[in-house]
CSV table of C-alpha atoms in Angstrom, one decimal:
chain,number,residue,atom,x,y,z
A,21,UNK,CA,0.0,0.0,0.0
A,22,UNK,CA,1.2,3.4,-0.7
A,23,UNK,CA,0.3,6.5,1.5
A,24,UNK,CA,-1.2,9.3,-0.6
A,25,UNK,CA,-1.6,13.3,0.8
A,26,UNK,CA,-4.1,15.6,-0.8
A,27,UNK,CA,-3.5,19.2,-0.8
A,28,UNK,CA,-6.3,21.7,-1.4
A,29,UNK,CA,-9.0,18.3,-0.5
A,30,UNK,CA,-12.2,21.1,-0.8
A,31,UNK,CA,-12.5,21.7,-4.5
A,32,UNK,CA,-14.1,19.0,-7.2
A,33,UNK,CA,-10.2,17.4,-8.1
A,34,UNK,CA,-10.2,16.9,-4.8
A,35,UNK,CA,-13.4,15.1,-4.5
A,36,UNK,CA,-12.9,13.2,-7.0
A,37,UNK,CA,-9.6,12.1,-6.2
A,38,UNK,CA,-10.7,11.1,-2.6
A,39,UNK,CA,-14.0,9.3,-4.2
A,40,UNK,CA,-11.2,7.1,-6.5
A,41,UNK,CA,-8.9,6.6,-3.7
A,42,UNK,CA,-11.1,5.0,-0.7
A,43,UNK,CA,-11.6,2.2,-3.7
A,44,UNK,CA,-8.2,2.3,-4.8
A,45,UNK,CA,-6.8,-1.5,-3.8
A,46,UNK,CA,-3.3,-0.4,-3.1
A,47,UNK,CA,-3.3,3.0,-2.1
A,48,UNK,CA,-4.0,4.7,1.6
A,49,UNK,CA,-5.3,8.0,1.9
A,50,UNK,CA,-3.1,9.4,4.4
A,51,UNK,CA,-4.2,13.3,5.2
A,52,UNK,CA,-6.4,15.9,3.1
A,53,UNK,CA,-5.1,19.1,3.5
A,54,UNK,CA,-7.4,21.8,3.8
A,55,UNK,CA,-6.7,25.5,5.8
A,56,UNK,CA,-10.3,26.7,5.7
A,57,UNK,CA,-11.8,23.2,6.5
A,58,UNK,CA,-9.1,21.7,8.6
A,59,UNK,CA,-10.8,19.7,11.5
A,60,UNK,CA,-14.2,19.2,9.5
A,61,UNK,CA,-14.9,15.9,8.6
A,62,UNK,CA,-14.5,14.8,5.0
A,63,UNK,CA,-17.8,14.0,4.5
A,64,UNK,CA,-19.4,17.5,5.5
A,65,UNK,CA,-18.1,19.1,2.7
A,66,UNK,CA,-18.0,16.1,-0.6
A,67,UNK,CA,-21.4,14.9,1.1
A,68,UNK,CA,-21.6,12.0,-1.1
A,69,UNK,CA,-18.7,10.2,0.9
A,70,UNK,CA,-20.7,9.9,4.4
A,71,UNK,CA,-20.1,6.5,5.2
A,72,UNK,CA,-17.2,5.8,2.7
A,73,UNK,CA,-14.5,8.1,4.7
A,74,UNK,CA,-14.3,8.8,8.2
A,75,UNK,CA,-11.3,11.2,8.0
A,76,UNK,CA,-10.9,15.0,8.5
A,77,UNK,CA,-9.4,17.9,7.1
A,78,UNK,CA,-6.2,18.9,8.4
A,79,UNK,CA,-3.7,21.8,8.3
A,80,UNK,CA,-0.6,19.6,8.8
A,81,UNK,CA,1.1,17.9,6.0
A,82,UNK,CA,2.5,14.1,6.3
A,83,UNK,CA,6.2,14.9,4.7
A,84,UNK,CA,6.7,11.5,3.8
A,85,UNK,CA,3.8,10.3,1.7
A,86,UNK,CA,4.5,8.5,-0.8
A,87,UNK,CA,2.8,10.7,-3.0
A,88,UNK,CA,1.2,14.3,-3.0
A,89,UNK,CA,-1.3,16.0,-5.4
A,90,UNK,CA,-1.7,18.7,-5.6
A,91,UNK,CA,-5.1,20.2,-6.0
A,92,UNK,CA,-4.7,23.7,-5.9
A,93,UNK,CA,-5.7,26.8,-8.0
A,94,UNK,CA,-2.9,27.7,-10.8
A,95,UNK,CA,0.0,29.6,-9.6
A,96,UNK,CA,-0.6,28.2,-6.0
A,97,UNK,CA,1.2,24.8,-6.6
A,98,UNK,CA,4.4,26.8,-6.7
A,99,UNK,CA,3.4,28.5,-3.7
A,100,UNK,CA,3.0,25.7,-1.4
A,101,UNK,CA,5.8,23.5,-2.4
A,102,UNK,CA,7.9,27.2,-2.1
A,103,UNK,CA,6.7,26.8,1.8
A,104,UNK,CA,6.6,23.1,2.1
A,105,UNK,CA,9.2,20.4,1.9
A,106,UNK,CA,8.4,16.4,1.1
A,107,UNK,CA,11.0,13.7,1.2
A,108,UNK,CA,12.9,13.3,-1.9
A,109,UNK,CA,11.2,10.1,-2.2
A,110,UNK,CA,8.1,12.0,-2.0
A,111,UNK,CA,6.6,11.6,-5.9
A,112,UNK,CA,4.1,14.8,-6.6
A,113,UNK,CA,1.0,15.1,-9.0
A,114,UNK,CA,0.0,18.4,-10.1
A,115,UNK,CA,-3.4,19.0,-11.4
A,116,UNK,CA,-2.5,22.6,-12.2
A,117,UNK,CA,-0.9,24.5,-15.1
A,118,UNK,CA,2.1,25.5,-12.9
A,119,UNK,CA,4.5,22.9,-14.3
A,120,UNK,CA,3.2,22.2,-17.8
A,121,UNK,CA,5.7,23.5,-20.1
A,122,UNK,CA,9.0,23.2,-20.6
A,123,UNK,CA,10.2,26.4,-19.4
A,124,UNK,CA,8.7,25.2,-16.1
A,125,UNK,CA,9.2,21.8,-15.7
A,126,UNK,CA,12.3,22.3,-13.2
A,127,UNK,CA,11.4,23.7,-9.7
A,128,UNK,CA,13.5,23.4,-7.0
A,129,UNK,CA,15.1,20.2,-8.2
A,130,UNK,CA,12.1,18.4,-9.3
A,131,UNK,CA,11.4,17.7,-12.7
A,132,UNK,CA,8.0,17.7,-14.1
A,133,UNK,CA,7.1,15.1,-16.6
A,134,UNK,CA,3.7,16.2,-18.5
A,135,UNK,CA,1.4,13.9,-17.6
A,136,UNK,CA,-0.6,12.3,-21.0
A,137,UNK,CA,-0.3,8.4,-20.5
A,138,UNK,CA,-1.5,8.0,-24.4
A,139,UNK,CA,2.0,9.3,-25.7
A,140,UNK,CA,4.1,9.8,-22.8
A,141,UNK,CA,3.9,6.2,-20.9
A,142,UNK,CA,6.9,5.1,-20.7
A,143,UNK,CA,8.4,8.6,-19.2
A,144,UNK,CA,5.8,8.5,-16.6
A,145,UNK,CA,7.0,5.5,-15.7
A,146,UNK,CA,10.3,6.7,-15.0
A,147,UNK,CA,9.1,10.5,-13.3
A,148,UNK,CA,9.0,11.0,-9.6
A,149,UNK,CA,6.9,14.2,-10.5
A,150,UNK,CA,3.9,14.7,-13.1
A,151,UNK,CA,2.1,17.6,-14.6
A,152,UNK,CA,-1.1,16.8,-14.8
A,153,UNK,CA,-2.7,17.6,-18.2
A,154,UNK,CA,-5.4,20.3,-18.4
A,155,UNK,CA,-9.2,19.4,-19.3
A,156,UNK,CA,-9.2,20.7,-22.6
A,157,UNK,CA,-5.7,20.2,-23.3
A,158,UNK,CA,-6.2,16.5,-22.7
A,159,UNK,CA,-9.7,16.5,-24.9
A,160,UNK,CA,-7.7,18.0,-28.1
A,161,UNK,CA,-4.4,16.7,-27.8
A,162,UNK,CA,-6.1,12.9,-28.0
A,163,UNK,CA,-8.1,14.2,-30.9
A,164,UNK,CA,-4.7,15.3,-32.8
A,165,UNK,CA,-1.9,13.1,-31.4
A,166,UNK,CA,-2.2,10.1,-33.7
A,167,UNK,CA,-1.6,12.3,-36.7
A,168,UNK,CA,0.9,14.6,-35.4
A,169,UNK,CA,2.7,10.9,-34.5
A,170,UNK,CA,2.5,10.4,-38.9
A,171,UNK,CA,3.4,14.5,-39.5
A,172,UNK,CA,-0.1,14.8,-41.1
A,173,UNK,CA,-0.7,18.2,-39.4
A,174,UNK,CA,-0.1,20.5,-42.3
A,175,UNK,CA,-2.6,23.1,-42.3
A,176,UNK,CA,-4.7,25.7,-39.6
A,177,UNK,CA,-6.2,22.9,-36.9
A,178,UNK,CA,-9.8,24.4,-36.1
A,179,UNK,CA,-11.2,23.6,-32.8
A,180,UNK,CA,-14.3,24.4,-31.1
A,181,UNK,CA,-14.9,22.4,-27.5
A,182,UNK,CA,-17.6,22.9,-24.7
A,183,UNK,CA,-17.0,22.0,-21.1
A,184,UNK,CA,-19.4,21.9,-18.2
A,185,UNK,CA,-19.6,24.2,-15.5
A,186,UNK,CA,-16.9,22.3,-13.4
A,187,UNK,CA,-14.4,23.0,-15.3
A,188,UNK,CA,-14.7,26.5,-13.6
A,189,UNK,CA,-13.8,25.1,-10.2
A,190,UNK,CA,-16.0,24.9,-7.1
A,191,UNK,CA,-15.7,28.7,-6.1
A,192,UNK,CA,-19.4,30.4,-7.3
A,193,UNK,CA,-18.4,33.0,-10.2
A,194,UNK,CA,-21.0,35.2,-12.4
A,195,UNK,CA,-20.9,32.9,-14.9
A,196,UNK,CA,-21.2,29.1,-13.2
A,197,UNK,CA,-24.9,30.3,-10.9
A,198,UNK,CA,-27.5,28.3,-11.6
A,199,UNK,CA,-29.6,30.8,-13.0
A,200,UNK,CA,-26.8,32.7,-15.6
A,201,UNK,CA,-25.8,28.6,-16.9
A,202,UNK,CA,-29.2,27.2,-17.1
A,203,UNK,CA,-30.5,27.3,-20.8
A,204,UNK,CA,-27.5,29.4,-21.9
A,205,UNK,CA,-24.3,29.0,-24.1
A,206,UNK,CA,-21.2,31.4,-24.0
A,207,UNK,CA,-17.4,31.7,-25.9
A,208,UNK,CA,-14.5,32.8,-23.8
A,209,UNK,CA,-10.9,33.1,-23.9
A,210,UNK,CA,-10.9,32.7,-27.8
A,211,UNK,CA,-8.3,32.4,-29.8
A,212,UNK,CA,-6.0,32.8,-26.1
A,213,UNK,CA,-6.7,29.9,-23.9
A,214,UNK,CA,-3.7,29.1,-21.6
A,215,UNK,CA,-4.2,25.1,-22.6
A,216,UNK,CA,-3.2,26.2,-26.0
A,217,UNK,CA,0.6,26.0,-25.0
A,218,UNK,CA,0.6,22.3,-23.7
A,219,UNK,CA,-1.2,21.5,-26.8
A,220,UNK,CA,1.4,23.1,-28.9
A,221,UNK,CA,4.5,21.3,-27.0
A,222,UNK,CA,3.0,17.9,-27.3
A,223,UNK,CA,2.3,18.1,-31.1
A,224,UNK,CA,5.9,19.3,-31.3
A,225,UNK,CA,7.2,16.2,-29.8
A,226,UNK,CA,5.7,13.9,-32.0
A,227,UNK,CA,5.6,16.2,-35.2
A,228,UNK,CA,8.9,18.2,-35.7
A,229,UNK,CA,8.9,21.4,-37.3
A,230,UNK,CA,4.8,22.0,-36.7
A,231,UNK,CA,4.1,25.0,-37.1
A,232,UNK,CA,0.3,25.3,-38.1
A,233,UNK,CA,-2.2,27.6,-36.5
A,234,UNK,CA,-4.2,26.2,-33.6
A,235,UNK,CA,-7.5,28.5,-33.9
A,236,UNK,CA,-9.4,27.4,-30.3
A,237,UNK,CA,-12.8,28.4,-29.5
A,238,UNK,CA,-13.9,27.0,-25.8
A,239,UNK,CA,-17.7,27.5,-24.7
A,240,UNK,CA,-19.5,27.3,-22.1
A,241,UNK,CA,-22.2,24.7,-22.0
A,242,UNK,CA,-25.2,24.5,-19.3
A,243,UNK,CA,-24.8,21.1,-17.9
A,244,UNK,CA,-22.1,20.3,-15.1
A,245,UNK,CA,-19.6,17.6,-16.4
A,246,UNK,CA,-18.0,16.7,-19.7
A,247,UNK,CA,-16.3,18.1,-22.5
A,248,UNK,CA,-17.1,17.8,-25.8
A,249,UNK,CA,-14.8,19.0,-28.6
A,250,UNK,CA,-14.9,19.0,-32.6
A,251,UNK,CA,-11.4,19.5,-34.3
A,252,UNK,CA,-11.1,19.7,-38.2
A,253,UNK,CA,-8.6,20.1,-40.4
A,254,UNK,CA,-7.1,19.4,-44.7
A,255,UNK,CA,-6.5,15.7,-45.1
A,256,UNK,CA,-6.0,14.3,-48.0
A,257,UNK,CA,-6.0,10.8,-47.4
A,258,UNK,CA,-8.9,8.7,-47.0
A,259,UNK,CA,-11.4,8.3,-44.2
A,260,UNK,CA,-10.0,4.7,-44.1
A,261,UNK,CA,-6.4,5.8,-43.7
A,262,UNK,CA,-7.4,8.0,-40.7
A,263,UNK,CA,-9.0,5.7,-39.1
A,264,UNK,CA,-5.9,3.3,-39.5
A,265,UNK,CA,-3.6,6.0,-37.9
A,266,UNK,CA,-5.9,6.6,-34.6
A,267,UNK,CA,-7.0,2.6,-34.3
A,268,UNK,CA,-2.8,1.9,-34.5
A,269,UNK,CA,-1.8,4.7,-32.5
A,270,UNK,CA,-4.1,3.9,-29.5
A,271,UNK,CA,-3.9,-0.1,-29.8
A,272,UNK,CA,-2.6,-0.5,-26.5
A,273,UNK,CA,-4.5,2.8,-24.6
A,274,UNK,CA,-5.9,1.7,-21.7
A,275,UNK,CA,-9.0,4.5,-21.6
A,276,UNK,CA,-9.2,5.9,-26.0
A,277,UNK,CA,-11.3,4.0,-27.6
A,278,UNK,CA,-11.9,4.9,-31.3
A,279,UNK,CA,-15.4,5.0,-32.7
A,280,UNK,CA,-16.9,4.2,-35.7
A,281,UNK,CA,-19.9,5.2,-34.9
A,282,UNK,CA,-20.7,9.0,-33.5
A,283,UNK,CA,-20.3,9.5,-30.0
A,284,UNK,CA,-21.7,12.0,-27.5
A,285,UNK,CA,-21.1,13.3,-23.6
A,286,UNK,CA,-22.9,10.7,-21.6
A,287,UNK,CA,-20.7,7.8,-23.0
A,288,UNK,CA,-18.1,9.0,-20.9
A,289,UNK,CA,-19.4,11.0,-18.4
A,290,UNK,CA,-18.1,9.7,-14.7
A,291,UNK,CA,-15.5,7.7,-16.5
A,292,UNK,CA,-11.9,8.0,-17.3
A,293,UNK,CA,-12.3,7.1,-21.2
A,294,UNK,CA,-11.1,9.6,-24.4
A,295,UNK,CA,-13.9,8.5,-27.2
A,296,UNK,CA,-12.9,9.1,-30.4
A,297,UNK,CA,-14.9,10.0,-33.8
A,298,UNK,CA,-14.0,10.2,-37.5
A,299,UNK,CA,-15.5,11.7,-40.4
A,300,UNK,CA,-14.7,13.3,-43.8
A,301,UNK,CA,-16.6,15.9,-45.6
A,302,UNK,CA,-14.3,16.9,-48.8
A,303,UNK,CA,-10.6,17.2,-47.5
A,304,UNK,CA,-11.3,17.9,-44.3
A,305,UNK,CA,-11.1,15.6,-41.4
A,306,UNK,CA,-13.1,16.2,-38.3
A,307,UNK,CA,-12.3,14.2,-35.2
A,308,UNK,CA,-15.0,14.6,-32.3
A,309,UNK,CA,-13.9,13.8,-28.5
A,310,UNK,CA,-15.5,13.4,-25.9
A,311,UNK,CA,-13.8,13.3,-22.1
A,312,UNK,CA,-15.2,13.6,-18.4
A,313,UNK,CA,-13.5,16.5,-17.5
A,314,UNK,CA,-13.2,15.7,-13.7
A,315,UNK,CA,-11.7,12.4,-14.6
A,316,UNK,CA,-9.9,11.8,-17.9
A,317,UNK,CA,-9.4,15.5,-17.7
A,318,UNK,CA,-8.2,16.1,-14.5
A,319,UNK,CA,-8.4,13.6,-11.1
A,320,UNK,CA,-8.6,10.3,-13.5
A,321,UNK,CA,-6.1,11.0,-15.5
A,322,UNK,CA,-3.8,11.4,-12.2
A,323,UNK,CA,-4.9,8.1,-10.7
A,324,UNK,CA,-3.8,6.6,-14.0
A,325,UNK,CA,-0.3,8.4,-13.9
A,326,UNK,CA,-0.1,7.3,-10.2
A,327,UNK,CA,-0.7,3.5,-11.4
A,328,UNK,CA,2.3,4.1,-14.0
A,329,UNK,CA,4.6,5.9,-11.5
A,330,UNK,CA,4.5,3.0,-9.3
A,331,UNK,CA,3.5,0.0,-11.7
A,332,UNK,CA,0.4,-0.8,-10.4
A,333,UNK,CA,-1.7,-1.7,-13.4
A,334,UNK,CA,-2.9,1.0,-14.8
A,335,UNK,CA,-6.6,0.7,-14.5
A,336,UNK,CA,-6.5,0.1,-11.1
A,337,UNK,CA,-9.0,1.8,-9.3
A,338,UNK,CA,-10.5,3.5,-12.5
A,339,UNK,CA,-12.9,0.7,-13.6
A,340,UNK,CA,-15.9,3.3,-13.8
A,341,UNK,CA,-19.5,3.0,-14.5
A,342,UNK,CA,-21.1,5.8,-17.1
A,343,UNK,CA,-24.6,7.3,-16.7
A,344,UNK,CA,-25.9,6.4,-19.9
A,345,UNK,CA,-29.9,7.6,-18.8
């Protein structure tokens, strides 16, 4: 068994990362760090888990945990690890953007392997510390990685993707209220979204020299989980041929699944599972995706990279039941 620390245990990683942990087989939830709620119980605050967990908050950390994540608003991971030491042997997982690209990836001697199992396994494997992809980032890059893997990203990539209101974390904002989400549909951060820079560096890695426009439009959408995103792009090869490069590419992925017939949200929804779509209309491809983004996109995905990291199999503990009605 391995003992795991939480850090920042009120938000919706958080709960979701505590909800995949007390039925994790090999893993021991050790402390859930938590200044505003320390000495609450667990349960009082992700009410779901009354009768699952009987553990508190706490303000003290555990320095020797096997490993940490780190659930924390962006810029604050930095923060806290500024004002908190863990044993070397200490492995940490970042859900935040903090360590994401290169010119990040080193912080005070810990080196930050970005976190996307589907093309970066076998470094995982090997990292004692993880970026954690973002929820979008992780939606489009599984959409475009199998052809950036055969340099078939040659023109402007157009993407438009939709997430629920929990992408915007738990703290209440003008525009995640009941009444302003319900029945409405909003754009923002066009053209400028900060996952636009992971997605850039990960298509570099597997297609050198690429260089193409990433135009990315993300909406808001009026239901609470998911994210559903439609990329197209030139490609002049078959329908047959694509589908050949994303069924090769993801042979062995434990959680992207390619589909050949359309997909939609609730397929995945409270899963950790990337579905695929292809479909040509002229020379352009479009590839739909569809991703939890509390899961695949965010506290999955880390449960998976924590398998890797210590060579548990790496759907243990993520065997997840959709919602299909």
């Amino acid at each position: 068994m391995i003992k795991v620390g939480i850090v920042g245990g009120a938000g919706y990683t958080a709960g979701e990362l505590i909800r995949l942990l007390v039925n994790h087989p090999k893993a021991d939830l050790d402390f859930v760090y938590s200044t505003s709620n320390a000495g609450n119980y667990i349960y009082q605050v992700h009410q779901d888990l009354l009768g699952s967990i009987d553990l508190k908050f706490t303000d003290t950390i555990n320095k020797n945990v096997d490993v940490l994540f780190l659930c924390l608003g962006h810029g604050n991971s930095t923060a806290f690890l500024e004002n908190n030491e863990f044993s070397k042997s200490t492995k940490v997982i970042d859900l935040s953007n903090d360590f994401r690209l290169n010119a990040d990836a080193n912080f005070k001697g810990r080196k930050f392997v970005y976190g996307i199992p589907e093309s970066q396994k076998s470094e995982i494997k090997g990292a004692a510390n993880i970026a954690n992809p973002g929820c979008f980032a992780t939606a489009i890059q599984l959409a475009l990685l199998p052809l950036a893997n055969a340099s078939k990203i040659n023109d402007t990539v157009h993407i438009n993707a939709t997430t629920g209101s929990t992408g915007a974390g738990v703290s209440p904002m003008a525009t995640t209220h009941f009444s302003w989400r319900d029945n409405n549909f909003s754009v923002y951060k066009a053209f400028t979204h900060q996952h636009l820079g992971e997605i850039g560096e990960s298509i570099t890695e597997l297609q050198n020299g690429f260089n193409q426009e990433l135009l990315f439009i993300p909406n808001r959408g009026n239901f609470s989980r998911g994210i559903f995103a439609s990329i197209y792009l030139k490609f002049d090869e078959s329908l047959e041929k694509a589908f050949e490069l994303f069924e090769d590419f993801y042979k062995d992925a434990a959680f992207t699944h390619v589909s050949k017939s359309p997909i939609h949200l609730k397929q995945v929804v409270n899963t950790n599972n990337c579905f695929l779509h292809l479909q040509k209309h002229g020379n352009q491809l479009l590839i739909t995706s569809a991703i939890d983004n509390l899961l695949k996109g965010a506290s999955g995905q880390a449960i998976q990279n924590m398998n890797l990291m210590f060579g548990f199999n790496e759907s243990e503990g993520l065997k997840l039941k959709a919602n299909s009605f």
